Amino acid sequence: SQQQAVPPVNNEYVLQVSADISDLHLLDSMVTASLSNGGAVIAPVQMTRPDAPSNTYLFEFLVEAGSYELTFNAADAAGHSQSQIVPAVTVAPWQVPTVAVSTQDGLTELGSGQDATLVFDFSEPVSGFAAEDIVLTAASGGDAGTLSGLAEQSPGRWTAVYRTPVGVDTGITLSVTGDSYVSAATQLAGSAGSLSLDVIGSPLTASVSLPEGDEVSRIGTIAVTFTFNRPVSGEVVPLPEEGVWSNLRKNPGMTEITYDFSPQTLAVGVHQVGVAAGYQDDYGNAGLAASLPVTVTNIAPVIGADFSLAEQGGQVVMDFDITDAESALASVRYTVLDLPGSPITVEKTLADGNLSRLSFDAAQLGGAQSFRVQIEVTDDAGAVVNRELLVDIALTAVTLSVPGSQLSGGQLLLTSADPGFTVSTVTPAGSRAGVSGYTLTLVARD
């Protein structure tokens, strides 16, 4: 007996048995075969007789899987008969090919428009498998993605490339249709298989908030918070990159990132502050850019009321109190008025060194008792500040203070004078004079 490699029909398998019967007077019609498993007797569904009565007879049964007793009967024209029993004929269920579908990297959560290699592992080599046998279904009812490159890599293993739909969140079911492929060895039709995927492909976005306001000075700092609609991973690039970003803070869920932002080298004015496109979530989706306008301000330079004046090597040297809290001084323009040679204009830049110092030829004073200095300061942020100062150079009263122990009857004795004494000046409000500009000459008299 031999079980045929034919797909079962209603759980019944094809069993073919053969018998070689020889008898010169054999009656063809008296040759029979039957199966029994302790219950009903099962007759063959088909019998093939030889051309001559004495030869090989073929019987075909359609039976369920199990163990059977096979009986042959034959009789000749003389009325002789003979039976032969085969006590154990086993009909085994055929193994139907199966398929397991997976992704090559084991991931079942995919981002927007991503490619994933699918692996179809069959229980045995198969034939007749084609891309048309794979059905893609989106739970949202829309685009379910595409499949390409289906190919057999080795006996029983096939691969294909699946590309997810773009811009949506949806479940995807990938189904292999049952009976769409067959066993290469038995031609039995295969069973169905499926794989469930989750596509997280809706746009990854960020919002920007400024909890401390939207205005900051050039050397100031404000907090900038980025809030994402999904957890992000990898690098997040804050903008503008020319600013100084520090003190990074992240919440545990990786949906909120806060920086401290300082403009530093940014020009005064309005700048877009935010996050650059390209940051990613756990599914490989690239995020969109987001920003808010922030106004960068500047504290202008300050010209103080104090100054110093001295004569050095035939030059009038004046030092002014000019400060800039946030920026570097770029240039200072001095204009001296009310002198015989006025106006005296001096323009200084960084290349000239000390911008807070003015010097001009002392001869230009021409005996004047006072003059004015107009000062115009420009910093590197473009801020401009002006101030006019009055300089009074009238003869200043000088007070000589000598330790009392050095006086004798109100007289200073040169022979015993301590060289240490102080000279102070009484000057107009707002000005100051260094004592180094004064010389005391003592003249001996009889």
XYZ file of C-alpha atoms in Angstrom:
446
model
C 0.000 0.000 0.000
C 1.095 3.564 -0.548
C -0.393 6.816 0.710
C -0.471 9.356 -2.095
C 0.921 12.855 -1.664
C -2.368 14.471 -2.478
C -3.957 17.215 -0.359
C -6.746 15.790 1.803
C -10.364 16.461 0.984
C -12.614 16.770 4.018
C -9.818 15.264 6.120
C -9.719 12.149 3.922
C -6.471 11.000 2.360
C -5.853 8.977 -0.833
C -4.506 5.455 -0.174
C -3.505 3.261 -3.095
C -3.009 -0.513 -2.704
C -2.017 -3.107 -5.255
C -2.290 -6.886 -5.464
C -0.613 -9.326 -7.854
C -3.102 -12.156 -8.531
C -2.318 -15.149 -10.800
C -4.859 -17.794 -11.858
C -5.463 -19.189 -15.317
C -9.200 -19.188 -14.693
C -9.408 -16.083 -12.529
C -12.711 -14.260 -12.672
C -11.931 -10.587 -12.983
C -15.192 -9.592 -11.406
C -14.472 -11.594 -8.282
C -11.331 -9.669 -7.332
C -12.102 -7.224 -4.478
C -10.364 -5.249 -1.744
C -11.697 -3.512 1.382
C -10.542 -1.659 4.488
C -11.845 -1.948 8.012
C -10.868 -0.313 11.295
C -13.215 -2.312 13.496
C -16.277 -0.586 12.240
C -17.753 -0.275 8.797
C -16.152 -1.873 5.767
C -14.756 0.712 3.365
C -14.821 -0.053 -0.329
C -12.371 1.469 -2.778
C -13.474 4.563 -4.670
C -11.606 3.402 -7.726
C -10.254 0.093 -9.114
C -7.889 -0.414 -12.019
C -7.938 -3.876 -13.610
C -5.107 -5.273 -15.711
C -5.540 -6.131 -19.394
C -5.361 -9.830 -18.584
C -7.068 -11.352 -15.524
C -3.839 -12.616 -13.987
C -1.815 -9.507 -13.214
C -1.656 -6.467 -10.891
C -4.844 -4.927 -9.596
C -4.873 -1.349 -8.220
C -7.360 -0.104 -5.605
C -7.741 3.523 -4.434
C -9.334 4.362 -1.108
C -10.335 7.718 0.386
C -10.066 7.422 4.164
C -9.305 9.442 7.250
C -5.994 9.104 9.027
C -5.753 5.958 11.172
C -4.886 2.241 11.232
C -6.817 -0.172 9.037
C -7.075 -3.881 8.186
C -6.804 -4.544 4.463
C -8.546 -7.580 2.944
C -8.117 -8.968 -0.606
C -10.568 -11.537 -2.103
C -10.268 -13.469 -5.385
C -12.136 -16.384 -7.019
C -11.762 -18.420 -10.241
C -14.219 -20.024 -12.609
C -13.992 -23.355 -10.793
C -15.372 -21.766 -7.685
C -12.136 -21.654 -5.802
C -11.633 -18.506 -3.664
C -8.862 -17.093 -1.577
C -8.535 -14.153 0.870
C -5.482 -12.383 2.161
C -5.473 -9.972 5.094
C -2.916 -7.272 5.762
C -3.514 -6.536 9.462
C -2.022 -3.042 9.836
C -2.197 -0.402 7.149
C -1.499 3.065 8.510
C -2.807 6.257 6.943
C -0.844 9.180 8.423
C -1.985 12.811 8.248
C 0.135 14.814 5.886
C 2.037 17.758 7.396
C 0.558 20.885 5.814
C 3.217 23.545 5.119
C 3.092 26.502 7.501
C 4.638 29.961 7.405
C 5.883 32.295 10.143
C 6.237 35.978 9.231
C 8.562 38.353 11.093
C 10.754 41.412 10.622
C 14.445 40.777 10.217
C 15.389 42.986 13.190
C 12.462 41.843 15.318
C 10.905 45.312 15.522
C 7.157 45.611 15.041
C 6.848 49.352 15.703
C 7.934 51.363 12.684
C 8.092 55.011 11.721
C 6.771 56.918 8.736
C 7.934 55.812 5.276
C 10.471 53.369 6.681
C 11.716 50.198 5.021
C 11.679 46.944 6.973
C 12.906 43.573 5.750
C 10.250 40.893 6.191
C 11.175 37.240 6.610
C 8.861 34.383 5.595
C 10.008 31.150 7.223
C 8.179 28.106 5.837
C 8.127 24.756 7.563
C 9.499 23.211 4.377
C 10.465 24.308 0.871
C 7.455 25.608 -1.036
C 6.558 26.601 -4.547
C 4.006 28.943 -6.016
C 4.585 31.684 -3.443
C 4.208 35.171 -4.969
C 3.789 38.785 -3.888
C 0.112 38.581 -4.811
C -0.328 36.054 -1.990
C 0.553 38.735 0.603
C -2.252 41.094 1.637
C -1.574 44.389 3.466
C -4.411 45.909 5.496
C -4.406 49.174 7.461
C -6.574 49.388 10.572
C -7.285 53.019 9.703
C -8.632 51.953 6.340
C -6.184 54.033 4.338
C -2.784 53.422 2.808
C -1.231 50.216 4.120
C 2.226 50.667 2.609
C 3.972 48.740 -0.156
C 5.802 45.449 -0.612
C 8.689 44.828 -2.986
C 11.588 42.511 -3.712
C 10.019 39.177 -2.733
C 12.681 36.522 -3.262
C 13.675 33.080 -2.011
C 16.921 33.298 -0.052
C 17.251 29.623 0.809
C 14.954 26.562 0.741
C 12.007 27.467 2.957
C 13.061 31.089 3.601
C 11.830 34.095 1.627
C 12.327 37.817 2.190
C 10.676 41.031 0.999
C 10.954 44.746 1.751
C 7.968 46.473 3.344
C 7.685 50.271 3.268
C 5.334 51.842 5.789
C 2.735 54.490 4.882
C 3.700 58.122 5.398
C 2.353 60.516 8.006
C -0.137 58.275 9.818
C -0.501 56.256 12.990
C -2.108 52.921 12.194
C -1.979 49.205 12.757
C -0.923 47.075 9.786
C -1.819 43.426 9.240
C 0.284 41.482 6.761
C -1.444 38.245 5.763
C -0.273 35.269 3.688
C -3.294 33.742 2.027
C -3.947 30.088 2.833
C -3.652 27.618 -0.092
C -1.672 30.249 -2.032
C 1.490 28.118 -1.956
C 2.165 24.394 -1.879
C 4.764 22.047 -0.505
C 7.486 21.510 -3.053
C 7.653 17.855 -2.027
C 4.001 16.836 -1.472
C 2.117 19.581 -3.299
C -0.048 19.988 -0.218
C -1.471 23.513 -0.003
C -0.011 25.646 2.762
C -1.758 27.269 5.673
C -2.236 30.998 6.246
C 0.152 33.218 8.206
C 0.158 36.809 9.402
C 2.162 39.557 11.110
C 0.863 42.608 12.970
C 2.809 45.867 12.822
C 2.270 49.280 14.405
C 3.161 52.328 12.347
C 3.796 55.494 14.348
C 4.176 57.938 11.527
C 2.186 61.061 12.357
C 4.334 64.231 12.274
C 6.788 64.641 15.147
C 6.368 68.231 16.317
C 7.687 70.618 18.946
C 6.318 73.733 20.600
C 8.503 76.466 22.082
C 7.726 78.348 25.287
C 9.540 81.202 27.044
C 8.608 80.994 30.743
C 10.714 84.076 31.576
C 9.492 86.270 28.748
C 10.538 87.016 25.192
C 13.112 89.748 25.846
C 16.715 89.326 26.959
C 19.741 91.594 27.093
C 22.914 90.623 25.294
C 24.589 89.339 28.456
C 21.352 88.175 30.047
C 19.867 84.678 30.158
C 16.344 83.335 29.687
C 14.912 79.822 29.817
C 13.689 78.238 26.566
C 11.552 75.077 26.725
C 10.849 72.645 23.876
C 7.821 70.362 24.309
C 7.460 67.389 21.922
C 4.341 65.375 21.070
C 6.312 62.114 21.462
C 9.489 61.152 23.324
C 12.602 62.155 21.419
C 15.963 60.455 21.295
C 19.377 61.556 20.148
C 20.540 65.099 19.556
C 18.298 68.155 19.643
C 19.852 71.262 18.056
C 18.688 74.588 19.528
C 18.681 77.699 17.354
C 20.305 80.105 16.776
C 23.558 78.195 17.098
C 25.445 81.502 17.576
C 23.817 81.885 20.986
C 25.095 80.268 24.155
C 22.931 77.308 25.253
C 23.616 75.863 28.689
C 22.144 74.064 31.704
C 20.278 71.399 29.728
C 17.306 69.822 31.582
C 15.153 66.900 30.378
C 12.016 65.418 31.883
C 11.993 61.623 32.512
C 9.602 61.004 29.634
C 11.888 62.805 27.144
C 9.017 64.984 25.948
C 10.343 68.264 27.363
C 13.782 69.837 27.116
C 14.788 73.166 28.664
C 17.913 75.225 28.035
C 19.228 78.521 29.385
C 19.838 80.831 26.421
C 22.150 83.854 26.297
C 22.461 85.935 23.084
C 26.125 86.959 23.639
C 27.374 87.757 20.124
C 23.933 88.150 18.548
C 23.075 91.599 17.267
C 20.475 93.698 19.004
C 17.051 93.054 17.485
C 14.531 90.252 16.971
C 15.782 86.683 16.504
C 13.965 83.381 16.023
C 14.759 81.095 18.936
C 13.770 77.427 18.779
C 14.718 73.930 17.688
C 16.102 72.830 14.319
C 14.351 70.201 12.214
C 15.792 66.704 12.178
C 15.560 65.559 15.791
C 14.122 62.035 15.997
C 11.742 59.925 18.041
C 12.190 56.277 18.973
C 10.676 55.204 15.634
C 13.083 57.132 13.413
C 10.689 59.930 12.478
C 12.416 63.266 11.846
C 10.903 66.189 13.757
C 9.774 69.545 12.385
C 11.384 72.869 13.272
C 9.694 75.287 15.678
C 10.593 78.756 16.960
C 9.392 81.960 18.624
C 10.636 85.536 18.217
C 12.895 86.833 20.991
C 14.017 90.444 21.261
C 17.685 90.950 22.115
C 18.289 94.284 23.849
C 21.425 96.220 24.768
C 22.367 98.427 27.750
C 23.991 101.506 26.283
C 27.440 102.712 27.415
C 27.603 105.148 30.359
C 29.697 108.345 30.446
C 30.345 109.307 34.056
C 30.661 112.836 35.435
C 34.126 112.271 36.873
C 37.336 112.859 35.007
C 40.994 113.589 35.705
C 43.247 116.200 34.132
C 47.029 116.466 34.116
C 49.812 117.944 32.052
C 52.343 115.440 30.853
C 55.185 116.307 28.504
C 53.428 119.311 27.028
C 50.174 117.436 26.567
C 46.882 117.898 28.336
C 45.889 114.349 29.371
C 42.308 113.692 30.452
C 40.881 110.341 31.585
C 37.087 109.925 31.513
C 34.810 107.433 33.218
C 33.305 105.474 30.270
C 31.845 102.014 30.847
C 29.815 99.526 28.817
C 28.022 96.810 30.776
C 27.287 94.465 27.888
C 29.360 95.283 24.848
C 32.817 96.387 23.898
C 33.424 100.029 23.079
C 33.864 100.503 19.376
C 34.797 104.166 19.056
C 34.835 107.470 20.952
C 34.694 110.954 19.412
C 35.940 113.859 21.531
C 35.244 117.499 20.613
C 36.942 120.220 22.698
C 35.233 123.636 22.630
C 35.895 127.152 23.976
C 39.646 127.109 23.440
C 41.536 129.369 21.022
C 42.140 126.427 18.698
C 38.617 125.011 18.981
C 37.058 122.875 17.903
C 39.642 120.217 18.661
C 38.327 116.864 17.414
C 39.852 113.529 18.319
C 38.388 110.235 17.087
C 39.585 106.995 18.681
C 38.913 103.360 17.797
C 40.037 100.062 19.297
C 43.264 100.284 17.320
C 44.157 103.479 19.192
C 44.263 101.802 22.582
C 42.654 103.422 25.622
C 39.378 104.879 24.351
C 38.690 106.642 27.664
C 41.739 108.932 27.388
C 41.899 112.251 25.547
C 45.159 114.145 24.986
C 45.963 117.305 23.055
C 48.689 119.927 22.894
C 48.759 121.993 26.111
C 49.602 125.084 24.070
C 46.081 125.003 22.731
C 44.761 125.993 26.155
C 45.922 129.573 25.381
C 45.403 130.738 28.960
C 41.720 129.757 29.012
C 40.188 129.297 32.452
C 37.640 126.658 31.321
C 36.517 124.661 28.317
C 33.918 122.070 27.321
C 34.404 118.513 26.100
C 31.683 116.806 24.065
C 31.942 113.010 24.112
C 30.204 110.660 21.710
C 30.579 106.911 22.492
C 29.592 104.031 20.163
C 29.705 100.368 21.252
C 29.898 97.273 19.066
C 26.138 96.788 19.388
C 25.605 100.116 17.647
C 24.432 102.018 20.743
C 25.458 105.714 20.735
C 25.666 107.903 23.863
C 26.574 111.619 24.113
C 27.595 113.822 27.047
C 29.107 117.274 27.498
C 31.392 118.019 30.438
C 32.678 121.432 31.676
C 36.350 121.608 32.643
C 37.365 124.536 34.950
C 41.113 125.117 34.975
C 41.182 128.370 37.033
C 43.932 128.675 39.668
C 43.133 126.279 42.418
C 43.691 127.052 46.090
C 46.411 124.911 47.563
C 46.605 123.956 51.179
C 49.892 122.782 52.630
C 49.510 120.501 55.598
C 52.590 120.026 57.742
C 52.704 117.903 60.895
C 52.500 120.196 63.915
C 55.715 118.845 65.362
C 57.563 120.342 62.424
C 56.512 123.923 63.180
C 58.436 126.288 65.451
C 56.573 129.450 66.298
C 54.444 128.933 63.236
C 57.543 128.648 61.072
C 58.710 125.597 59.097
C 62.314 124.967 59.815
C 63.935 123.655 56.636
C 66.727 122.009 58.536
C 64.324 119.801 60.392
C 61.418 119.477 57.954
C 60.073 115.979 57.420
C 59.945 115.431 53.674
C 56.511 113.856 54.092
C 53.620 116.275 53.631
C 50.371 116.301 51.638
C 48.917 118.675 49.104
C 45.138 118.760 48.551
C 43.107 120.868 46.173
C 39.762 122.536 46.244
C 38.239 122.033 42.796
C 34.885 122.610 41.089
C 32.238 119.960 41.648
C 32.549 117.020 39.310
C 36.275 117.283 38.669
C 39.322 115.991 40.391
C 42.993 116.762 40.204
C 45.852 114.483 41.049
C 48.361 115.804 43.491
C 51.137 114.629 41.251
C 50.466 117.693 39.141
C 51.662 120.094 41.848
C 55.187 121.085 42.894
C 55.970 122.912 46.132
C 59.116 125.011 46.115
C 60.474 126.296 49.443
C 62.732 129.331 49.164
C 65.233 129.971 51.979
C 65.215 133.503 53.428
C 67.373 135.196 55.988
